[in-house]
Structure formats: C-alpha cells, structure tokens
Amino acid sequence: MDIAAASFISHETLRQLRIGKPVSDLTKAAVERTLGWSRGSIDAVAAGGEPTLAPVTDPWKVAVNAEDIMTVLGGPIRDPEAYMASAKRLHLACLVDAEIVEEDDQ
C-alpha cells in the first residue's frame, strides 16, 4: 500500500516523517489513521516504543472523520465529490490495513 497516498500526504512529507524531521500533528494523525494506529503511536515509535492499534469495535464501521479529511485536503471542503472520493479511499485503506478487505477490492 502507498501510505502517503492513503494518508493524502506527499511522499516528501512521508520521507520527512520517516527520517525524524518535524511534521504537523495533523499529518501524524492522518498517517496513524491509515496504519490503524492510535493517536500518539508515531511519537511512541520515534522514541523506541511500539505503536498501539486503534480500537475498532466493529471493523466494518471504520469511521472517517470529516475533520481528518479536511486536514489532508488542506482546508475546507469546496468540492463535495472530491471529499466523498477522499473519504472512500481513506476508509478502504483502513479496511485493507485491518485485513478486512483485500487490496484488489479497492
């Protein structure tokens, strides 16, 4: 899976994150959501710890938060169709990470 694309961030931003350069908390949250990790897991891994999986009560109901989508889109929703396409891609990426659906199902 292309984590950058699934998180709606650039590959350069993902590279910055991987090499330990500062990135925004919103960027970290987008990547953590894509990976199915709880908030703060990226910082835990950077400190030598382990990520914590985000709780999912019903894996078929993985929620896509509108605020997170607005964050990765870079601002307010101006195009509802683009918003829905982004939400669907993020939701499916979460389902693939949770191994609920196959990548081919996307």
mmCIF file of N, CA and C in Angstrom:
data_model
loop_
_atom_site.group_PDB
_atom_site.id
_atom_site.type_symbol
_atom_site.label_atom_id
_atom_site.label_comp_id
_atom_site.label_asym_id
_atom_site.label_seq_id
_atom_site.Cartn_x
_atom_site.Cartn_y
_atom_site.Cartn_z
ATOM 1 N N MET A 1 0.845 -1.172 0.000
ATOM 2 C CA MET A 1 0.000 0.000 0.000
ATOM 3 C C MET A 1 0.891 1.235 0.000
ATOM 4 N N ASP A 2 0.481 2.242 -0.703
ATOM 5 C CA ASP A 2 1.173 3.520 -0.734
ATOM 6 C C ASP A 2 0.660 4.339 0.451
ATOM 7 N N ILE A 3 1.427 4.357 1.527
ATOM 8 C CA ILE A 3 0.993 5.024 2.759
ATOM 9 C C ILE A 3 0.772 6.508 2.528
ATOM 10 N N ALA A 4 1.651 7.143 1.762
ATOM 11 C CA ALA A 4 1.495 8.577 1.501
ATOM 12 C C ALA A 4 0.164 8.849 0.810
ATOM 13 N N ALA A 5 -0.111 8.103 -0.246
ATOM 14 C CA ALA A 5 -1.362 8.317 -0.983
ATOM 15 C C ALA A 5 -2.574 8.024 -0.114
ATOM 16 N N ALA A 6 -2.514 6.939 0.643
ATOM 17 C CA ALA A 6 -3.640 6.577 1.504
ATOM 18 C C ALA A 6 -3.848 7.590 2.623
ATOM 19 N N SER A 7 -2.777 8.279 3.019
ATOM 20 C CA SER A 7 -2.860 9.292 4.071
ATOM 21 C C SER A 7 -3.107 10.680 3.500
ATOM 22 N N PHE A 8 -3.105 10.779 2.159
ATOM 23 C CA PHE A 8 -3.309 12.048 1.469
ATOM 24 C C PHE A 8 -2.240 13.070 1.834
ATOM 25 N N ILE A 9 -0.992 12.583 1.898
ATOM 26 C CA ILE A 9 0.155 13.460 2.111
ATOM 27 C C ILE A 9 1.146 13.192 0.981
ATOM 28 N N SER A 10 2.105 14.074 0.826
ATOM 29 C CA SER A 10 3.096 13.875 -0.235
ATOM 30 C C SER A 10 4.124 12.830 0.197
ATOM 31 N N HIS A 11 4.797 12.260 -0.792
ATOM 32 C CA HIS A 11 5.862 11.311 -0.477
ATOM 33 C C HIS A 11 7.003 12.026 0.249
ATOM 34 N N GLU A 12 7.211 13.294 -0.065
ATOM 35 C CA GLU A 12 8.246 14.076 0.616
ATOM 36 C C GLU A 12 7.900 14.241 2.103
ATOM 37 N N THR A 13 6.635 14.512 2.401
ATOM 38 C CA THR A 13 6.223 14.640 3.808
ATOM 39 C C THR A 13 6.404 13.314 4.530
ATOM 40 N N LEU A 14 6.059 12.212 3.881
ATOM 41 C CA LEU A 14 6.253 10.903 4.500
ATOM 42 C C LEU A 14 7.736 10.637 4.731
ATOM 43 N N ARG A 15 8.570 11.042 3.780
ATOM 44 C CA ARG A 15 10.019 10.888 3.948
ATOM 45 C C ARG A 15 10.505 11.702 5.143
ATOM 46 N N GLN A 16 10.009 12.910 5.278
ATOM 47 C CA GLN A 16 10.384 13.757 6.415
ATOM 48 C C GLN A 16 10.018 13.065 7.738
ATOM 49 N N LEU A 17 8.832 12.484 7.768
ATOM 50 C CA LEU A 17 8.381 11.766 8.960
ATOM 51 C C LEU A 17 9.285 10.583 9.259
ATOM 52 N N ARG A 18 9.625 9.828 8.220
ATOM 53 C CA ARG A 18 10.446 8.625 8.406
ATOM 54 C C ARG A 18 11.855 8.932 8.894
ATOM 55 N N ILE A 19 12.412 10.075 8.482
ATOM 56 C CA ILE A 19 13.780 10.390 8.906
ATOM 57 C C ILE A 19 13.823 11.225 10.187
ATOM 58 N N GLY A 20 12.651 11.460 10.774
ATOM 59 C CA GLY A 20 12.609 12.123 12.067
ATOM 60 C C GLY A 20 12.532 13.632 12.022
ATOM 61 N N LYS A 21 12.261 14.192 10.844
ATOM 62 C CA LYS A 21 12.090 15.647 10.747
ATOM 63 C C LYS A 21 10.707 16.004 11.280
ATOM 64 N N PRO A 22 10.549 17.222 11.769
ATOM 65 C CA PRO A 22 9.238 17.614 12.311
ATOM 66 C C PRO A 22 8.151 17.655 11.228
ATOM 67 N N VAL A 23 7.010 17.124 11.569
ATOM 68 C CA VAL A 23 5.806 17.237 10.744
ATOM 69 C C VAL A 23 4.669 17.614 11.684
ATOM 70 N N SER A 24 3.584 18.108 11.128
ATOM 71 C CA SER A 24 2.473 18.554 11.972
ATOM 72 C C SER A 24 1.778 17.370 12.654
ATOM 73 N N ASP A 25 1.124 17.679 13.750
ATOM 74 C CA ASP A 25 0.345 16.657 14.437
ATOM 75 C C ASP A 25 -0.781 16.134 13.552
ATOM 76 N N LEU A 26 -1.311 16.995 12.698
ATOM 77 C CA LEU A 26 -2.378 16.572 11.793
ATOM 78 C C LEU A 26 -1.860 15.567 10.770
ATOM 79 N N THR A 27 -0.626 15.768 10.315
ATOM 80 C CA THR A 27 -0.010 14.807 9.393
ATOM 81 C C THR A 27 0.195 13.478 10.095
ATOM 82 N N LYS A 28 0.710 13.530 11.315
ATOM 83 C CA LYS A 28 0.900 12.294 12.083
ATOM 84 C C LYS A 28 -0.430 11.571 12.263
ATOM 85 N N ALA A 29 -1.476 12.324 12.576
ATOM 86 C CA ALA A 29 -2.796 11.713 12.783
ATOM 87 C C ALA A 29 -3.297 11.044 11.506
ATOM 88 N N ALA A 30 -3.060 11.668 10.358
ATOM 89 C CA ALA A 30 -3.501 11.080 9.088
ATOM 90 C C ALA A 30 -2.784 9.765 8.819
ATOM 91 N N VAL A 31 -1.475 9.737 9.067
ATOM 92 C CA VAL A 31 -0.695 8.513 8.846
ATOM 93 C C VAL A 31 -1.100 7.447 9.860
ATOM 94 N N GLU A 32 -1.265 7.843 11.108
ATOM 95 C CA GLU A 32 -1.687 6.880 12.142
ATOM 96 C C GLU A 32 -3.034 6.268 11.788
ATOM 97 N N ARG A 33 -3.951 7.078 11.299
ATOM 98 C CA ARG A 33 -5.275 6.561 10.919
ATOM 99 C C ARG A 33 -5.121 5.563 9.779
ATOM 100 N N THR A 34 -4.292 5.884 8.799
ATOM 101 C CA THR A 34 -4.074 4.986 7.666
ATOM 102 C C THR A 34 -3.499 3.660 8.126
ATOM 103 N N LEU A 35 -2.588 3.701 9.087
ATOM 104 C CA LEU A 35 -1.948 2.478 9.577
ATOM 105 C C LEU A 35 -2.795 1.733 10.608
ATOM 106 N N GLY A 36 -3.900 2.353 11.022
ATOM 107 C CA GLY A 36 -4.747 1.721 12.037
ATOM 108 C C GLY A 36 -4.173 1.838 13.434
ATOM 109 N N TRP A 37 -3.356 2.863 13.632
ATOM 110 C CA TRP A 37 -2.716 3.092 14.934
ATOM 111 C C TRP A 37 -3.478 4.151 15.719
ATOM 112 N N SER A 38 -3.366 4.078 17.042
ATOM 113 C CA SER A 38 -3.932 5.103 17.908
ATOM 114 C C SER A 38 -3.101 6.372 17.795
ATOM 115 N N ARG A 39 -3.736 7.485 18.103
ATOM 116 C CA ARG A 39 -3.015 8.758 18.105
ATOM 117 C C ARG A 39 -1.858 8.681 19.105
ATOM 118 N N GLY A 40 -0.728 9.239 18.711
ATOM 119 C CA GLY A 40 0.466 9.226 19.548
ATOM 120 C C GLY A 40 1.406 8.075 19.249
ATOM 121 N N SER A 41 0.977 7.135 18.412
ATOM 122 C CA SER A 41 1.810 5.965 18.118
ATOM 123 C C SER A 41 3.080 6.331 17.353
ATOM 124 N N ILE A 42 3.007 7.313 16.460
ATOM 125 C CA ILE A 42 4.206 7.706 15.710
ATOM 126 C C ILE A 42 5.263 8.236 16.673
ATOM 127 N N ASP A 43 4.838 9.052 17.623
ATOM 128 C CA ASP A 43 5.790 9.564 18.615
ATOM 129 C C ASP A 43 6.350 8.433 19.469
ATOM 130 N N ALA A 44 5.516 7.460 19.804
ATOM 131 C CA ALA A 44 5.981 6.311 20.597
ATOM 132 C C ALA A 44 7.038 5.525 19.830
ATOM 133 N N VAL A 45 6.813 5.288 18.546
ATOM 134 C CA VAL A 45 7.768 4.558 17.712
ATOM 135 C C VAL A 45 9.067 5.358 17.589
ATOM 136 N N ALA A 46 8.944 6.670 17.411
ATOM 137 C CA ALA A 46 10.129 7.523 17.295
ATOM 138 C C ALA A 46 10.975 7.485 18.563
ATOM 139 N N ALA A 47 10.317 7.248 19.691
ATOM 140 C CA ALA A 47 11.021 7.174 20.974
ATOM 141 C C ALA A 47 11.511 5.760 21.286
ATOM 142 N N GLY A 48 11.361 4.847 20.316
ATOM 143 C CA GLY A 48 11.838 3.478 20.505
ATOM 144 C C GLY A 48 10.786 2.505 20.982
ATOM 145 N N GLY A 49 9.550 2.970 21.103
ATOM 146 C CA GLY A 49 8.478 2.101 21.576
ATOM 147 C C GLY A 49 7.744 1.416 20.441
ATOM 148 N N GLU A 50 6.569 0.948 20.743
ATOM 149 C CA GLU A 50 5.733 0.231 19.782
ATOM 150 C C GLU A 50 4.450 1.017 19.537
ATOM 151 N N PRO A 51 3.883 0.886 18.347
ATOM 152 C CA PRO A 51 2.602 1.538 18.090
ATOM 153 C C PRO A 51 1.477 0.810 18.810
ATOM 154 N N THR A 52 0.418 1.534 19.067
ATOM 155 C CA THR A 52 -0.780 0.955 19.660
ATOM 156 C C THR A 52 -1.850 0.918 18.587
ATOM 157 N N LEU A 53 -2.462 -0.241 18.395
ATOM 158 C CA LEU A 53 -3.530 -0.338 17.403
ATOM 159 C C LEU A 53 -4.752 0.438 17.880
ATOM 160 N N ALA A 54 -5.366 1.144 16.950
ATOM 161 C CA ALA A 54 -6.575 1.889 17.274
ATOM 162 C C ALA A 54 -7.705 0.907 17.524
ATOM 163 N N PRO A 55 -8.510 1.161 18.531
ATOM 164 C CA PRO A 55 -9.631 0.258 18.787
ATOM 165 C C PRO A 55 -10.681 0.356 17.688
ATOM 166 N N VAL A 56 -11.156 -0.785 17.259
ATOM 167 C CA VAL A 56 -12.230 -0.843 16.268
ATOM 168 C C VAL A 56 -13.250 -1.833 16.802
ATOM 169 N N THR A 57 -14.373 -1.298 17.239
ATOM 170 C CA THR A 57 -15.393 -2.186 17.788
ATOM 171 C C THR A 57 -16.003 -3.078 16.724
ATOM 172 N N ASP A 58 -16.387 -2.460 15.653
ATOM 173 C CA ASP A 58 -16.932 -3.198 14.523
ATOM 174 C C ASP A 58 -16.103 -2.799 13.302
ATOM 175 N N PRO A 59 -15.197 -3.682 12.856
ATOM 176 C CA PRO A 59 -14.281 -3.288 11.791
ATOM 177 C C PRO A 59 -14.954 -2.887 10.492
ATOM 178 N N TRP A 60 -16.212 -3.253 10.295
ATOM 179 C CA TRP A 60 -16.907 -2.841 9.078
ATOM 180 C C TRP A 60 -17.402 -1.408 9.190
ATOM 181 N N LYS A 61 -17.306 -0.842 10.378
ATOM 182 C CA LYS A 61 -17.772 0.524 10.587
ATOM 183 C C LYS A 61 -16.606 1.438 10.943
ATOM 184 N N VAL A 62 -15.490 1.306 10.226
ATOM 185 C CA VAL A 62 -14.356 2.191 10.443
ATOM 186 C C VAL A 62 -14.800 3.589 10.047
ATOM 187 N N ALA A 63 -14.731 4.510 10.986
ATOM 188 C CA ALA A 63 -15.219 5.865 10.733
ATOM 189 C C ALA A 63 -14.141 6.709 10.069
ATOM 190 N N VAL A 64 -14.545 7.529 9.153
ATOM 191 C CA VAL A 64 -13.654 8.512 8.553
ATOM 192 C C VAL A 64 -14.139 9.862 9.039
ATOM 193 N N ASN A 65 -13.306 10.509 9.842
ATOM 194 C CA ASN A 65 -13.637 11.773 10.456
ATOM 195 C C ASN A 65 -13.542 12.895 9.425
ATOM 196 N N ALA A 66 -14.578 13.700 9.306
ATOM 197 C CA ALA A 66 -14.590 14.802 8.335
ATOM 198 C C ALA A 66 -13.451 15.774 8.604
ATOM 199 N N GLU A 67 -13.116 15.988 9.875
ATOM 200 C CA GLU A 67 -12.022 16.905 10.205
ATOM 201 C C GLU A 67 -10.694 16.379 9.652
ATOM 202 N N ASP A 68 -10.465 15.066 9.753
ATOM 203 C CA ASP A 68 -9.241 14.483 9.208
ATOM 204 C C ASP A 68 -9.189 14.636 7.691
ATOM 205 N N ILE A 69 -10.323 14.421 7.036
ATOM 206 C CA ILE A 69 -10.363 14.582 5.586
ATOM 207 C C ILE A 69 -10.069 16.035 5.220
ATOM 208 N N MET A 70 -10.667 16.987 5.940
ATOM 209 C CA MET A 70 -10.396 18.394 5.666
ATOM 210 C C MET A 70 -8.921 18.702 5.861
ATOM 211 N N THR A 71 -8.323 18.082 6.861
ATOM 212 C CA THR A 71 -6.906 18.302 7.130
ATOM 213 C C THR A 71 -6.053 17.837 5.958
ATOM 214 N N VAL A 72 -6.286 16.628 5.488
ATOM 215 C CA VAL A 72 -5.451 16.124 4.409
ATOM 216 C C VAL A 72 -5.766 16.790 3.076
ATOM 217 N N LEU A 73 -6.979 17.338 2.923
ATOM 218 C CA LEU A 73 -7.294 18.084 1.716
ATOM 219 C C LEU A 73 -6.730 19.495 1.776
ATOM 220 N N GLY A 74 -6.312 19.937 2.961
ATOM 221 C CA GLY A 74 -5.687 21.246 3.097
ATOM 222 C C GLY A 74 -6.642 22.389 3.367
ATOM 223 N N GLY A 75 -7.832 22.111 3.784
ATOM 224 C CA GLY A 75 -8.749 23.195 4.096
ATOM 225 C C GLY A 75 -10.193 22.775 4.003
ATOM 226 N N PRO A 76 -11.060 23.766 3.979
ATOM 227 C CA PRO A 76 -12.495 23.466 3.937
ATOM 228 C C PRO A 76 -12.874 22.687 2.675
ATOM 229 N N ILE A 77 -13.939 21.965 2.783
ATOM 230 C CA ILE A 77 -14.426 21.168 1.658
ATOM 231 C C ILE A 77 -15.105 22.112 0.672
ATOM 232 N N ARG A 78 -14.527 22.191 -0.522
ATOM 233 C CA ARG A 78 -15.101 23.037 -1.561
ATOM 234 C C ARG A 78 -15.771 22.192 -2.639
ATOM 235 N N ASP A 79 -15.360 20.945 -2.719
ATOM 236 C CA ASP A 79 -15.897 20.054 -3.749
ATOM 237 C C ASP A 79 -16.409 18.792 -3.056
ATOM 238 N N PRO A 80 -17.722 18.702 -2.828
ATOM 239 C CA PRO A 80 -18.268 17.537 -2.117
ATOM 240 C C PRO A 80 -17.915 16.208 -2.765
ATOM 241 N N GLU A 81 -17.832 16.169 -4.106
ATOM 242 C CA GLU A 81 -17.492 14.917 -4.776
ATOM 243 C C GLU A 81 -16.051 14.509 -4.458
ATOM 244 N N ALA A 82 -15.131 15.468 -4.442
ATOM 245 C CA ALA A 82 -13.740 15.169 -4.088
ATOM 246 C C ALA A 82 -13.656 14.707 -2.633
ATOM 247 N N TYR A 83 -14.446 15.342 -1.768
ATOM 248 C CA TYR A 83 -14.477 14.940 -0.362
ATOM 249 C C TYR A 83 -14.928 13.488 -0.231
ATOM 250 N N MET A 84 -16.010 13.131 -0.903
ATOM 251 C CA MET A 84 -16.527 11.767 -0.794
ATOM 252 C C MET A 84 -15.546 10.759 -1.376
ATOM 253 N N ALA A 85 -14.881 11.107 -2.470
ATOM 254 C CA ALA A 85 -13.886 10.197 -3.051
ATOM 255 C C ALA A 85 -12.722 10.017 -2.076
ATOM 256 N N SER A 86 -12.284 11.095 -1.439
ATOM 257 C CA SER A 86 -11.193 11.014 -0.466
ATOM 258 C C SER A 86 -11.613 10.185 0.747
ATOM 259 N N ALA A 87 -12.816 10.416 1.225
ATOM 260 C CA ALA A 87 -13.313 9.665 2.376
ATOM 261 C C ALA A 87 -13.382 8.178 2.060
ATOM 262 N N LYS A 88 -13.848 7.844 0.864
ATOM 263 C CA LYS A 88 -13.955 6.436 0.473
ATOM 264 C C LYS A 88 -12.573 5.788 0.392
ATOM 265 N N ARG A 89 -11.595 6.504 -0.224
ATOM 266 C CA ARG A 89 -10.245 5.944 -0.329
ATOM 267 C C ARG A 89 -9.631 5.739 1.052
ATOM 268 N N LEU A 90 -9.819 6.708 1.958
ATOM 269 C CA LEU A 90 -9.272 6.579 3.303
ATOM 270 C C LEU A 90 -9.949 5.437 4.051
ATOM 271 N N HIS A 91 -11.251 5.328 3.921
ATOM 272 C CA HIS A 91 -11.995 4.250 4.573
ATOM 273 C C HIS A 91 -11.523 2.887 4.071
ATOM 274 N N LEU A 92 -11.385 2.741 2.758
ATOM 275 C CA LEU A 92 -10.924 1.469 2.198
ATOM 276 C C LEU A 92 -9.494 1.163 2.628
ATOM 277 N N ALA A 93 -8.641 2.184 2.708
ATOM 278 C CA ALA A 93 -7.265 1.966 3.159
ATOM 279 C C ALA A 93 -7.265 1.432 4.592
ATOM 280 N N CYS A 94 -8.151 1.961 5.420
ATOM 281 C CA CYS A 94 -8.247 1.471 6.803
ATOM 282 C C CYS A 94 -8.710 0.021 6.833
ATOM 283 N N LEU A 95 -9.653 -0.325 5.971
ATOM 284 C CA LEU A 95 -10.142 -1.699 5.921
ATOM 285 C C LEU A 95 -9.061 -2.652 5.431
ATOM 286 N N VAL A 96 -8.248 -2.227 4.456
ATOM 287 C CA VAL A 96 -7.147 -3.064 3.967
ATOM 288 C C VAL A 96 -6.132 -3.257 5.081
ATOM 289 N N ASP A 97 -5.784 -2.164 5.793
ATOM 290 C CA ASP A 97 -4.825 -2.276 6.888
ATOM 291 C C ASP A 97 -5.322 -3.209 7.984
ATOM 292 N N ALA A 98 -6.627 -3.198 8.211
ATOM 293 C CA ALA A 98 -7.200 -4.080 9.227
ATOM 294 C C ALA A 98 -7.399 -5.490 8.696
ATOM 295 N N GLU A 99 -6.995 -5.715 7.435
ATOM 296 C CA GLU A 99 -7.099 -7.011 6.775
ATOM 297 C C GLU A 99 -8.536 -7.507 6.715
ATOM 298 N N ILE A 100 -9.457 -6.571 6.486
ATOM 299 C CA ILE A 100 -10.866 -6.907 6.366
ATOM 300 C C ILE A 100 -11.218 -7.114 4.902
ATOM 301 N N VAL A 101 -10.596 -6.323 4.047
ATOM 302 C CA VAL A 101 -10.774 -6.490 2.607
ATOM 303 C C VAL A 101 -9.408 -6.616 1.966
ATOM 304 N N GLU A 102 -9.383 -7.193 0.782
ATOM 305 C CA GLU A 102 -8.139 -7.323 0.025
ATOM 306 C C GLU A 102 -7.868 -6.024 -0.728
ATOM 307 N N GLU A 103 -6.609 -5.757 -1.010
ATOM 308 C CA GLU A 103 -6.261 -4.545 -1.748
ATOM 309 C C GLU A 103 -6.948 -4.509 -3.100
ATOM 310 N N ASP A 104 -7.175 -5.668 -3.719
ATOM 311 C CA ASP A 104 -7.835 -5.737 -5.021
ATOM 312 C C ASP A 104 -9.288 -5.289 -4.957
ATOM 313 N N ASP A 105 -9.894 -5.332 -3.759
ATOM 314 C CA ASP A 105 -11.290 -4.934 -3.609
ATOM 315 C C ASP A 105 -11.476 -3.432 -3.708
ATOM 316 N N GLN A 106 -10.385 -2.692 -3.640
ATOM 317 C CA GLN A 106 -10.483 -1.241 -3.719
ATOM 318 C C GLN A 106 -10.759 -0.867 -5.128
#
